[in-house]
C-alpha cells in the first residue's frame, strides 16, 4: 500500500506541476492529493512538498484555512469557463455538455465559497 501511495503522490505532483503551465489541469487539487498520499506513506516527501518554495504555499494556504488569493480565483474560474466553453462548442453530445456545464457551475461555486486570501501589499 505504501508503494501505491508513493506512486500516486508522485504522479499527482507531476500533474500538478504540468497544471501550472496548462490551464486545463488544475494544480492545487493534484498537489493536495500528493500531500495526502505522502502524509500516509512518507513523512520525508510530505515535508518536502509542504515546505517546497514554489509548490508549498499552494498547499499551506489551503490547509491552514487562509483561503485562495483573489487572483487565483479569477484565473481558475476564467480559464475553467473558457475551456468548458470551447469543449461545449466542440462536443456535439447534449449529455456531455450538460455534464461539463454542471461540473463548471459546481466547481465555480466551490471556489467562490472559499475564503479569499488577503496578501499584504
Coordinates of N, CA, C and O in Angstrom, one line a residue:
X1 N 0.8 -1.2 0.0 CA 0.0 0.0 0.0 C 0.9 1.3 0.0 O 0.6 2.2 -0.6
X2 N 2.0 1.2 0.7 CA 2.9 2.4 0.8 C 3.4 2.7 -0.6 O 3.5 3.9 -1.0
X3 N 3.8 1.7 -1.4 CA 4.3 2.0 -2.7 C 3.3 2.6 -3.6 O 3.6 3.4 -4.4
X4 N 2.0 2.1 -3.5 CA 0.9 2.6 -4.3 C 0.7 4.1 -3.9 O 0.5 4.9 -4.8
X5 N 0.7 4.4 -2.6 CA 0.5 5.8 -2.2 C 1.7 6.7 -2.7 O 1.5 7.8 -3.1
X6 N 2.9 6.2 -2.6 CA 4.1 7.0 -3.1 C 3.9 7.2 -4.6 O 4.2 8.3 -5.1
X7 N 3.5 6.2 -5.4 CA 3.4 6.3 -6.8 C 2.3 7.3 -7.1 O 2.4 8.2 -8.0
X8 N 1.1 7.2 -6.4 CA 0.0 8.2 -6.6 C 0.5 9.6 -6.3 O 0.1 10.6 -6.9
X9 N 1.3 9.7 -5.2 CA 1.8 11.0 -4.8 C 2.6 11.7 -5.8 O 2.5 12.9 -6.2
X10 N 3.6 10.9 -6.3 CA 4.5 11.5 -7.4 C 3.8 11.8 -8.7 O 4.1 12.8 -9.3
X11 N 2.8 10.9 -9.0 CA 2.0 11.2 -10.2 C 1.2 12.5 -10.0 O 1.2 13.3 -10.9
X12 N 0.7 12.7 -8.8 CA -0.1 13.9 -8.6 C 0.8 15.1 -8.6 O 0.4 16.2 -9.0
X13 N 2.0 15.0 -8.0 CA 3.0 16.1 -8.1 C 3.3 16.5 -9.6 O 3.3 17.7 -10.0
X14 N 3.5 15.5 -10.4 CA 3.8 15.7 -11.8 C 2.7 16.4 -12.5 O 2.8 17.4 -13.2
X15 N 1.4 15.9 -12.3 CA 0.3 16.5 -12.9 C 0.0 17.9 -12.4 O -0.4 18.8 -13.1
X16 N 0.3 18.2 -11.1 CA 0.2 19.5 -10.5 C 1.2 20.5 -11.1 O 0.8 21.6 -11.5
X17 N 2.4 20.0 -11.4 CA 3.4 20.9 -12.0 C 3.0 21.2 -13.4 O 3.1 22.3 -13.9
X18 N 2.5 20.2 -14.1 CA 2.1 20.4 -15.5 C 0.9 21.4 -15.5 O 0.8 22.2 -16.4
X19 N 0.0 21.3 -14.5 CA -1.1 22.1 -14.4 C -0.8 23.6 -14.2 O -1.6 24.5 -14.5
X20 N 0.4 23.9 -13.7 CA 0.9 25.3 -13.6 C 0.9 25.9 -15.0 O 0.6 27.1 -15.2
X21 N 1.3 25.1 -16.0 CA 1.5 25.6 -17.3 C 0.3 25.4 -18.3 O 0.2 26.1 -19.3
X22 N -0.5 24.4 -18.0 CA -1.7 24.1 -18.8 C -2.9 24.4 -18.1 O -3.2 23.8 -17.0
X23 N -3.7 25.3 -18.6 CA -4.9 25.7 -17.8 C -6.0 24.6 -17.7 O -6.9 24.8 -16.9
X24 N -5.9 23.6 -18.5 CA -6.9 22.5 -18.5 C -6.7 21.7 -17.2 O -7.7 21.1 -16.7
X25 N -5.5 21.5 -16.7 CA -5.2 20.7 -15.5 C -5.2 21.6 -14.3 O -4.5 22.6 -14.2
X26 N -6.0 21.3 -13.2 CA -5.9 22.0 -12.0 C -4.7 21.7 -11.2 O -4.3 20.6 -11.0
X27 N -4.0 22.7 -10.7 CA -2.8 22.5 -9.9 C -3.0 22.1 -8.5 O -2.6 21.1 -8.0
X28 N -3.8 22.9 -7.8 CA -4.0 22.8 -6.3 C -4.6 21.4 -6.0 O -4.1 20.8 -5.0
X29 N -5.6 20.9 -6.6 CA -6.2 19.6 -6.2 C -5.1 18.5 -6.3 O -5.1 17.6 -5.5
X30 N -4.3 18.5 -7.4 CA -3.3 17.5 -7.5 C -2.2 17.6 -6.4 O -1.8 16.6 -5.9
X31 N -1.8 18.8 -6.1 CA -0.9 19.0 -5.0 C -1.4 18.6 -3.7 O -0.7 18.0 -2.8
X32 N -2.7 18.9 -3.4 CA -3.3 18.4 -2.2 C -3.4 16.9 -2.1 O -3.2 16.3 -1.1
X33 N -3.7 16.3 -3.3 CA -3.8 14.8 -3.3 C -2.4 14.2 -3.0 O -2.2 13.3 -2.3
X34 N -1.4 14.9 -3.6 CA 0.0 14.4 -3.4 C 0.4 14.5 -1.9 O 1.0 13.6 -1.3
X35 N 0.0 15.7 -1.3 CA 0.3 15.8 0.1 C -0.4 14.8 1.0 O 0.2 14.3 1.9
X36 N -1.7 14.5 0.6 CA -2.4 13.4 1.4 C -1.7 12.1 1.2 O -1.6 11.3 2.2
X37 N -1.3 11.7 0.0 CA -0.7 10.4 -0.3 C 0.7 10.4 0.5 O 1.0 9.3 1.1
X38 N 1.4 11.4 0.4 CA 2.7 11.5 1.1 C 2.5 11.4 2.7 O 3.4 10.9 3.4
X39 N 1.5 12.1 3.2 CA 1.3 12.1 4.6 C 1.0 10.7 5.1 O 1.4 10.4 6.3
X40 N 0.5 9.8 4.3 CA 0.2 8.4 4.7 C 1.3 7.4 4.3 O 1.3 6.3 4.7
X41 N 2.3 7.9 3.5 CA 3.3 7.0 3.0 C 4.8 7.4 3.3 O 5.6 6.5 3.5
X42 N 5.0 8.7 3.4 CA 6.4 9.2 3.5 C 6.4 10.5 4.2 O 6.2 11.6 3.5
X43 N 6.7 10.6 5.5 CA 6.8 11.9 6.1 C 7.9 12.8 5.5 O 7.7 14.0 5.4
X44 N 8.9 12.2 5.0 CA 10.0 13.0 4.3 C 9.5 13.7 3.1 O 9.7 14.9 2.9
X45 N 8.8 12.9 2.2 CA 8.3 13.6 1.0 C 7.2 14.6 1.3 O 7.0 15.6 0.6
X46 N 6.4 14.3 2.3 CA 5.3 15.2 2.7 C 5.9 16.5 3.2 O 5.5 17.6 2.8
X47 N 6.9 16.4 4.0 CA 7.6 17.7 4.5 C 8.3 18.4 3.3 O 8.2 19.6 3.2
X48 N 8.9 17.7 2.4 CA 9.5 18.3 1.2 C 8.5 19.1 0.4 O 8.7 20.2 0.0
X49 N 7.3 18.5 0.2 CA 6.3 19.1 -0.6 C 5.7 20.3 0.1 O 5.5 21.4 -0.5
X50 N 5.3 20.2 1.3 CA 4.7 21.3 2.1 C 5.7 22.4 2.2 O 5.2 23.6 2.2
X51 N 7.0 22.2 2.4 CA 7.9 23.3 2.6 C 8.7 23.7 1.3 O 9.6 24.5 1.3
X52 N 8.2 23.1 0.1 CA 8.8 23.5 -1.1 C 8.6 25.0 -1.4 O 7.5 25.5 -1.2
X53 N 9.6 25.7 -1.9 CA 9.5 27.1 -2.0 C 8.4 27.5 -3.1 O 7.8 28.6 -2.9
X54 N 8.2 26.7 -4.1 CA 7.2 27.1 -5.2 C 5.9 26.4 -5.0 O 4.8 26.9 -5.2
X55 N 5.9 25.1 -4.6 CA 4.7 24.3 -4.5 C 4.1 24.4 -3.1 O 2.8 24.2 -3.0
X56 N 4.8 24.6 -2.1 CA 4.4 24.5 -0.7 C 3.3 25.6 -0.4 O 2.3 25.2 0.3
X57 N 3.5 26.8 -0.8 CA 2.4 27.8 -0.5 C 1.0 27.5 -1.0 O 0.1 27.8 -0.3
X58 N 0.9 26.8 -2.1 CA -0.4 26.4 -2.6 C -1.1 25.5 -1.6 O -2.3 25.6 -1.4
X59 N -0.3 24.6 -1.0 CA -0.8 23.6 -0.1 C -1.0 24.2 1.3 O -2.1 24.1 1.9
X60 N -0.1 25.0 1.8 CA -0.1 25.6 3.1 C -1.3 26.5 3.2 O -2.0 26.5 4.2
X61 N -1.5 27.4 2.3 CA -2.6 28.4 2.3 C -3.9 27.7 2.4 O -4.8 28.1 3.2
X62 N -4.1 26.7 1.6 CA -5.4 26.0 1.6 C -5.6 25.2 2.9 O -6.6 25.3 3.5
X63 N -4.6 24.4 3.3 CA -4.7 23.6 4.5 C -4.9 24.4 5.8 O -5.5 24.0 6.7
X64 N -4.2 25.6 5.8 CA -4.3 26.5 7.0 C -5.7 27.2 7.1 O -6.0 27.8 8.1
X65 N -6.5 27.1 6.0 CA -7.8 27.8 6.1 C -7.7 29.3 5.7 O -8.7 30.0 5.9
X66 N -6.5 29.7 5.3 CA -6.4 31.1 4.9 C -7.1 31.5 3.7 O -7.4 32.6 3.4
X67 N -7.3 30.5 2.8 CA -8.1 30.8 1.6 C -7.2 30.8 0.3 O -6.1 30.4 0.3
X68 N -7.9 31.3 -0.7 CA -7.3 31.3 -2.1 C -7.1 32.8 -2.5 O -8.1 33.6 -2.3
X69 N -6.0 33.2 -3.0 CA -5.8 34.6 -3.4 C -6.9 34.9 -4.5 O -7.3 34.1 -5.3
X70 N -7.3 36.2 -4.5 CA -8.3 36.6 -5.5 C -7.9 36.4 -6.9 O -8.6 36.0 -7.7
X71 N -6.6 36.7 -7.1 CA -6.0 36.5 -8.5 C -6.2 35.0 -8.9 O -6.5 34.7 -10.0
X72 N -5.9 34.1 -8.0 CA -6.0 32.7 -8.2 C -7.5 32.3 -8.5 O -7.7 31.5 -9.4
X73 N -8.4 32.9 -7.8 CA -9.8 32.6 -8.0 C -10.2 33.0 -9.4 O -10.9 32.3 -10.2
X74 N -9.9 34.2 -9.8 CA -10.2 34.8 -11.1 C -9.6 34.0 -12.2 O -10.3 33.6 -13.2
X75 N -8.3 33.6 -12.0 CA -7.6 32.8 -13.0 C -8.2 31.5 -13.2 O -8.5 31.0 -14.3
X76 N -8.5 30.8 -12.1 CA -9.0 29.4 -12.1 C -10.4 29.4 -12.8 O -10.7 28.6 -13.7
X77 N -11.3 30.3 -12.3 CA -12.7 30.3 -12.8 C -12.7 30.8 -14.3 O -13.4 30.2 -15.1
X78 N -11.9 31.8 -14.6 CA -11.9 32.3 -16.0 C -11.4 31.2 -17.0 O -12.0 31.0 -18.0
X79 N -10.3 30.6 -16.7 CA -9.7 29.5 -17.6 C -10.6 28.3 -17.6 O -10.8 27.7 -18.7
X80 N -11.2 28.0 -16.5 CA -12.1 26.8 -16.5 C -13.3 27.1 -17.4 O -13.6 26.2 -18.3
X81 N -13.9 28.3 -17.3 CA -15.1 28.5 -18.2 C -14.7 28.7 -19.6 O -15.4 28.3 -20.5
X82 N -13.5 29.2 -19.9 CA -13.0 29.3 -21.3 C -12.8 27.9 -21.9 O -13.3 27.6 -23.0
X83 N -12.2 27.0 -21.1 CA -12.0 25.6 -21.5 C -13.4 24.9 -21.7 O -13.6 24.1 -22.7
X84 N -14.3 25.0 -20.7 CA -15.6 24.4 -20.8 C -16.4 24.9 -22.0 O -17.0 24.2 -22.7
X85 N -16.3 26.2 -22.2 CA -17.0 26.8 -23.4 C -16.5 26.3 -24.7 O -17.3 25.9 -25.5
X86 N -15.2 26.2 -24.8 CA -14.6 25.6 -26.1 C -15.0 24.1 -26.2 O -15.4 23.7 -27.3
X87 N -15.0 23.4 -25.1 CA -15.3 22.0 -25.1 C -16.8 21.8 -25.5 O -17.1 20.9 -26.3
X88 N -17.7 22.6 -24.9 CA -19.1 22.6 -25.3 C -19.3 22.9 -26.8 O -20.2 22.3 -27.4
X89 N -18.6 23.8 -27.3 CA -18.7 24.1 -28.7 C -18.2 23.0 -29.6 O -18.8 22.7 -30.6
X90 N -17.2 22.3 -29.2 CA -16.6 21.2 -30.0 C -17.3 19.8 -29.8 O -17.3 19.0 -30.7
X91 N -17.9 19.6 -28.7 CA -18.6 18.3 -28.4 C -20.1 18.4 -28.7 O -20.8 19.2 -28.0
X92 N -20.6 17.7 -29.6 CA -22.0 17.8 -30.0 C -23.0 17.1 -29.1 O -24.2 17.3 -29.2
X93 N -22.5 16.2 -28.2 CA -23.4 15.4 -27.4 C -24.0 16.3 -26.3 O -23.3 16.9 -25.5
X94 N -25.3 16.3 -26.2 CA -26.1 17.1 -25.3 C -25.7 16.7 -23.8 O -25.5 17.6 -23.0
X95 N -25.7 15.4 -23.6 CA -25.4 14.9 -22.2 C -24.0 15.3 -21.7 O -23.8 15.6 -20.6
X96 N -23.1 15.3 -22.7 CA -21.7 15.7 -22.3 C -21.7 17.2 -22.0 O -21.0 17.6 -21.0
X97 N -22.4 18.0 -22.8 CA -22.5 19.4 -22.5 C -23.1 19.7 -21.1 O -22.6 20.5 -20.4
X98 N -24.2 19.0 -20.8 CA -24.8 19.2 -19.5 C -23.8 18.8 -18.4 O -23.7 19.5 -17.4
X99 N -23.1 17.7 -18.6 CA -22.2 17.3 -17.5 C -21.1 18.3 -17.3 O -20.7 18.6 -16.2
X100 N -20.5 18.8 -18.5 CA -19.4 19.8 -18.4 C -19.9 21.1 -17.7 O -19.2 21.7 -16.8
X101 N -21.1 21.6 -18.1 CA -21.6 22.8 -17.5 C -22.0 22.6 -16.1 O -21.7 23.5 -15.3
X102 N -22.5 21.5 -15.7 CA -22.8 21.2 -14.3 C -21.6 21.2 -13.5 O -21.5 21.8 -12.4
X103 N -20.6 20.5 -14.0 CA -19.3 20.5 -13.3 C -18.7 21.9 -13.1 O -18.2 22.2 -12.0
X104 N -18.7 22.7 -14.2 CA -18.2 24.0 -14.1 C -18.9 24.9 -13.1 O -18.3 25.6 -12.3
X105 N -20.3 24.8 -13.0 CA -21.0 25.5 -12.1 C -20.7 25.1 -10.6 O -20.5 26.0 -9.8
X106 N -20.6 23.8 -10.4 CA -20.3 23.3 -9.1 C -18.9 23.7 -8.6 O -18.7 24.1 -7.5
X107 N -17.9 23.6 -9.5 CA -16.5 24.0 -9.2 C -16.4 25.5 -9.0 O -15.8 25.9 -8.0
X108 N -17.1 26.2 -9.8 CA -17.1 27.7 -9.6 C -17.7 28.1 -8.2 O -17.2 28.9 -7.5
X109 N -18.8 27.4 -7.9 CA -19.4 27.7 -6.6 C -18.5 27.3 -5.4 O -18.4 28.1 -4.5
X110 N -17.8 26.2 -5.6 CA -16.9 25.8 -4.5 C -15.7 26.8 -4.4 O -15.4 27.2 -3.3
X111 N -15.2 27.2 -5.5 CA -14.1 28.2 -5.5 C -14.5 29.5 -4.9 O -13.8 30.1 -4.0
X112 N -15.7 30.0 -5.3 CA -16.2 31.3 -4.8 C -16.5 31.2 -3.3 O -16.5 32.2 -2.6
X113 N -16.9 30.0 -2.8 CA -17.3 29.8 -1.4 C -16.0 29.8 -0.5 O -16.1 30.2 0.7
X114 N -14.9 29.5 -1.1 CA -13.7 29.5 -0.3 C -13.3 30.9 0.1 O -13.5 31.9 -0.6
X115 N -12.7 31.0 1.3 CA -12.2 32.3 1.8 C -11.2 32.9 0.9 O -10.4 32.2 0.3
X116 N -11.2 34.2 0.7 CA -10.3 34.9 -0.2 C -9.0 35.3 0.7 O -9.2 36.0 1.7
X117 N -7.9 34.8 0.3 CA -6.6 35.1 1.0 C -6.2 36.5 0.8 O -6.1 37.0 -0.4
X118 N -6.0 37.3 1.9 CA -5.6 38.6 1.8 C -4.1 38.7 1.9 O -3.5 38.4 3.0
X119 N -3.4 39.0 0.9 CA -1.9 39.1 0.9 C -1.6 40.6 1.2 O -2.1 41.5 0.7
X120 N -0.6 40.8 2.2 CA -0.2 42.2 2.5 C 0.6 42.7 1.2 O 1.4 42.1 0.6
X121 N 0.2 44.0 0.9 CA 0.9 44.6 -0.3 C 2.2 45.3 0.1 O 2.5 45.8 1.1

